[in-house]
Every structure is written in structure tokens, then in C-alpha cells.
Coordinates of N, CA, C and O in Angstrom, one line a residue:
M1 N -0.8 -12.5 7.4 CA -0.8 -11.0 7.1 C -1.9 -10.7 6.2 O -2.2 -11.5 5.2
K2 N -2.6 -9.6 6.4 CA -3.7 -9.2 5.5 C -3.3 -8.0 4.7 O -2.5 -7.2 5.1
T3 N -4.0 -7.9 3.6 CA -3.8 -6.7 2.7 C -5.0 -5.8 2.9 O -6.1 -6.2 2.9
L4 N -4.7 -4.5 3.0 CA -5.7 -3.5 3.2 C -5.6 -2.4 2.1 O -4.5 -1.9 1.8
T5 N -6.7 -2.1 1.4 CA -6.6 -1.1 0.4 C -7.4 0.1 0.9 O -8.5 -0.1 1.5
M6 N -6.9 1.3 0.7 CA -7.5 2.5 1.2 C -7.3 3.6 0.2 O -6.3 3.6 -0.5
R7 N -8.2 4.5 0.2 CA -8.1 5.7 -0.7 C -7.8 6.9 0.2 O -8.4 7.1 1.2
V8 N -6.8 7.7 -0.2 CA -6.5 9.0 0.5 C -6.3 10.1 -0.5 O -5.9 9.8 -1.7
D9 N -6.5 11.3 -0.1 CA -6.2 12.5 -0.9 C -4.7 12.5 -1.3 O -3.9 12.0 -0.5
D10 N -4.4 13.1 -2.4 CA -3.0 13.1 -2.9 C -2.1 13.8 -1.8 O -1.0 13.4 -1.6
S11 N -2.7 14.9 -1.2 CA -1.9 15.6 -0.2 C -1.6 14.7 1.0 O -0.5 14.8 1.6
V12 N -2.5 13.8 1.4 CA -2.3 12.9 2.5 C -1.2 11.9 2.1 O -0.3 11.6 2.9
Y13 N -1.3 11.4 0.9 CA -0.4 10.4 0.4 C 1.0 11.0 0.4 O 2.0 10.4 0.9
Q14 N 1.1 12.3 0.0 CA 2.5 12.9 -0.1 C 3.0 13.1 1.4 O 4.2 12.9 1.6
L15 N 2.2 13.4 2.3 CA 2.6 13.5 3.7 C 3.1 12.1 4.2 O 4.1 12.0 4.8
F16 N 2.3 11.1 3.9 CA 2.7 9.7 4.3 C 4.1 9.4 3.7 O 5.0 8.9 4.4
A17 N 4.2 9.7 2.4 CA 5.5 9.4 1.7 C 6.6 10.1 2.3 O 7.7 9.5 2.6
M18 N 6.4 11.4 2.6 CA 7.5 12.2 3.2 C 8.0 11.7 4.5 O 9.1 11.6 4.8
V19 N 7.0 11.5 5.4 CA 7.3 11.0 6.8 C 7.9 9.6 6.7 O 8.9 9.4 7.5
A20 N 7.4 8.7 5.9 CA 7.9 7.4 5.8 C 9.4 7.4 5.4 O 10.2 6.7 5.9
Q21 N 9.6 8.3 4.4 CA 11.0 8.4 3.9 C 11.9 8.9 5.0 O 13.0 8.4 5.2
G22 N 11.4 9.9 5.8 CA 12.2 10.4 6.8 C 12.5 9.4 7.9 O 13.6 9.5 8.6
Q23 N 11.7 8.4 8.1 CA 11.9 7.4 9.1 C 12.5 6.1 8.5 O 12.6 5.1 9.1
K24 N 12.8 6.2 7.2 CA 13.4 5.1 6.5 C 12.5 3.9 6.5 O 12.9 2.7 6.8
R25 N 11.2 4.1 6.3 CA 10.2 3.1 6.2 C 9.5 3.1 4.9 O 9.5 4.2 4.2
N26 N 8.9 2.0 4.5 CA 8.0 2.1 3.3 C 6.6 2.7 3.8 O 6.4 2.7 5.1
I27 N 5.8 3.1 2.9 CA 4.6 3.8 3.3 C 3.7 2.9 4.2 O 3.1 3.3 5.2
S28 N 3.5 1.6 3.7 CA 2.6 0.7 4.5 C 3.1 0.5 5.9 O 2.4 0.4 6.8
N29 N 4.5 0.3 6.0 CA 5.0 0.1 7.4 C 4.8 1.4 8.2 O 4.5 1.3 9.4
F30 N 5.0 2.6 7.6 CA 4.8 3.8 8.4 C 3.3 3.9 8.9 O 3.1 4.2 10.0
I31 N 2.4 3.6 8.0 CA 0.9 3.7 8.4 C 0.6 2.7 9.5 O 0.0 3.0 10.5
E32 N 1.2 1.5 9.4 CA 1.0 0.5 10.4 C 1.6 1.0 11.7 O 0.9 0.9 12.8
F33 N 2.8 1.4 11.7 CA 3.5 1.9 12.9 C 2.8 3.1 13.5 O 2.5 3.1 14.7
A34 N 2.4 4.1 12.7 CA 1.7 5.3 13.2 C 0.3 4.9 13.8 O -0.1 5.4 14.9
T35 N -0.4 4.0 13.2 CA -1.7 3.5 13.7 C -1.5 2.8 15.1 O -2.2 3.1 16.0
M36 N -0.5 1.9 15.2 CA -0.3 1.2 16.4 C 0.1 2.2 17.5 O -0.3 2.1 18.7
Q37 N 1.0 3.2 17.2 CA 1.4 4.2 18.1 C 0.2 4.9 18.7 O 0.0 5.2 19.9
Y38 N -0.7 5.4 17.8 CA -1.9 6.1 18.1 C -2.8 5.2 19.0 O -3.3 5.7 20.1
L39 N -3.1 4.0 18.6 CA -4.0 3.2 19.4 C -3.4 2.8 20.8 O -4.2 2.8 21.7
T40 N -2.2 2.5 20.9 CA -1.6 2.2 22.2 C -1.4 3.4 23.1 O -1.4 3.2 24.3
S41 N -1.3 4.5 22.5 CA -1.0 5.7 23.4 C -2.3 6.4 23.8 O -2.4 7.1 24.8
S42 N -3.3 6.4 22.9 CA -4.5 7.2 23.2 C -5.7 6.3 23.6 O -6.7 6.9 24.2
Q43 N -5.7 5.1 23.4 CA -6.9 4.2 23.7 C -6.7 3.4 24.9 O -7.7 2.8 25.3
Y44 N -5.5 3.3 25.4 CA -5.3 2.4 26.5 C -4.6 3.2 27.7 O -4.0 4.2 27.5
V45 N -4.9 2.7 28.9 CA -4.2 3.3 30.1 C -3.3 2.3 30.7 O -3.5 1.1 30.6
D46 N -2.3 2.8 31.4 CA -1.4 1.9 32.1 C -2.0 1.4 33.4 O -3.1 1.9 33.8
G47 N -1.4 0.5 34.0 CA -2.0 -0.2 35.2 C -2.2 0.8 36.3 O -3.2 0.8 37.0
S48 N -1.3 1.8 36.5 CA -1.4 2.8 37.6 C -2.6 3.7 37.3 O -3.4 4.0 38.3
E49 N -2.8 4.1 36.1 CA -3.9 5.0 35.8 C -5.2 4.2 35.9 O -6.2 4.8 36.4
M50 N -5.3 3.0 35.5 CA -6.5 2.2 35.6 C -6.8 2.0 37.1 O -8.0 2.0 37.5
A51 N -5.8 1.8 37.9 CA -6.1 1.6 39.4 C -6.7 2.9 39.9 O -7.7 2.8 40.7
D52 N -6.2 4.0 39.5 CA -6.8 5.3 39.9 C -8.2 5.4 39.5 O -9.1 5.9 40.2
I53 N -8.5 5.1 38.3 CA -9.9 5.1 37.7 C -10.8 4.2 38.5 O -11.9 4.6 38.9
L54 N -10.4 3.0 38.8 CA -11.2 2.0 39.5 C -11.5 2.4 40.9 O -12.5 2.0 41.5
M55 N -10.6 3.2 41.5 CA -10.7 3.6 42.9 C -11.7 4.8 43.0 O -12.1 5.1 44.1
D56 N -12.0 5.5 41.9 CA -12.9 6.6 41.9 C -14.3 6.2 41.9 O -14.9 5.9 40.8
K57 N -14.9 6.0 43.1 CA -16.3 5.4 43.2 C -17.3 6.2 42.5 O -18.2 5.7 41.9
E58 N -17.2 7.6 42.6 CA -18.2 8.5 42.0 C -18.1 8.3 40.4 O -19.1 8.2 39.8
L59 N -16.9 8.3 39.9 CA -16.7 8.1 38.4 C -17.3 6.7 38.0 O -18.1 6.7 37.0
I60 N -17.0 5.7 38.7 CA -17.6 4.4 38.4 C -19.1 4.4 38.4 O -19.8 3.9 37.5
S61 N -19.7 5.0 39.4 CA -21.1 5.1 39.6 C -21.7 5.9 38.4 O -22.7 5.5 37.8
N62 N -21.1 7.0 38.0 CA -21.6 7.8 36.9 C -21.5 7.0 35.6 O -22.4 7.1 34.7
L63 N -20.4 6.3 35.4 CA -20.2 5.5 34.2 C -21.3 4.4 34.1 O -21.9 4.2 33.0
R64 N -21.5 3.7 35.2 CA -22.6 2.7 35.2 C -24.0 3.3 34.9 O -24.7 2.7 34.2
S65 N -24.2 4.4 35.5 CA -25.5 5.1 35.3 C -25.6 5.5 33.8 O -26.7 5.3 33.2
G66 N -24.6 6.0 33.2 CA -24.6 6.4 31.8 C -24.8 5.2 30.9 O -25.5 5.3 29.9
L67 N -24.1 4.1 31.3 CA -24.3 2.9 30.5 C -25.7 2.4 30.5 O -26.3 2.0 29.5
E68 N -26.3 2.4 31.7 CA -27.7 2.0 31.8 C -28.7 3.0 31.0 O -29.6 2.5 30.3
D69 N -28.4 4.3 31.1 CA -29.2 5.2 30.3 C -29.0 4.9 28.8 O -30.0 5.0 28.0
A70 N -27.8 4.6 28.3 CA -27.6 4.3 26.9 C -28.3 3.1 26.5 O -28.9 3.0 25.5
K71 N -28.3 2.1 27.4 CA -28.9 0.8 27.0 C -30.5 1.0 26.9 O -31.1 0.3 26.1
S72 N -31.0 1.8 27.8 CA -32.5 2.0 27.8 C -32.9 3.1 26.9 O -34.1 3.4 26.8
G73 N -32.0 3.8 26.2 CA -32.4 4.8 25.2 C -32.6 6.2 25.8 O -33.2 7.0 25.2
K74 N -32.2 6.4 27.1 CA -32.4 7.6 27.8 C -31.2 8.6 27.5 O -30.4 8.8 28.4
F75 N -31.2 9.1 26.3 CA -30.1 10.0 26.0 C -30.5 10.9 24.8 O -31.5 10.5 24.1
T76 N -29.9 12.0 24.7 CA -30.1 12.9 23.5 C -28.8 13.2 22.9 O -27.8 13.6 23.6
I77 N -28.7 13.1 21.6 CA -27.5 13.5 20.9 C -27.6 14.9 20.5 O -28.6 15.4 20.0
V78 N -26.6 15.7 21.0 CA -26.6 17.1 20.7 C -25.5 17.5 19.8 O -24.5 16.8 19.6

């Protein structure tokens, strides 16, 4: 297990404390739980959704084209 030190505004700390208490967790456990919930729900897709993505040939082609453009520096940040 690793220790992580972070700085947050007092208002954010109070929100963490209030929600953690409501869930009967300590603050560090709440932050770990909330982070894992966020990462697993918003950053990953289930098998069915991934199958749909991989079957979309136009999407895959556009993603590959975009990746090649990014690698070669053919992009503009707006």
C-alpha cells in the first residue's frame, strides 16, 4: 500500500468529510472508492459496447487516421 499526500481547498475537504461520514467511511477510503468508481465507470467500456465500437469500420478508420495525424504533427489545438 502506498501513501499519497494531496492538497485541497478547505471547502473540498469539508465536502469529502461530509460525504465520507454519510457513507460511514474515513476520508482516504472515500477518496479511493470515489476515484475507482469514476475510473471504472467513465474510462472503460463493457464487452458489448467494445464489440459495437470495433464493428464500426468508419469509426475505426477515422480513429486510425487521427492517430496518424497526431503522430505526424498534423493537428491544431483550438
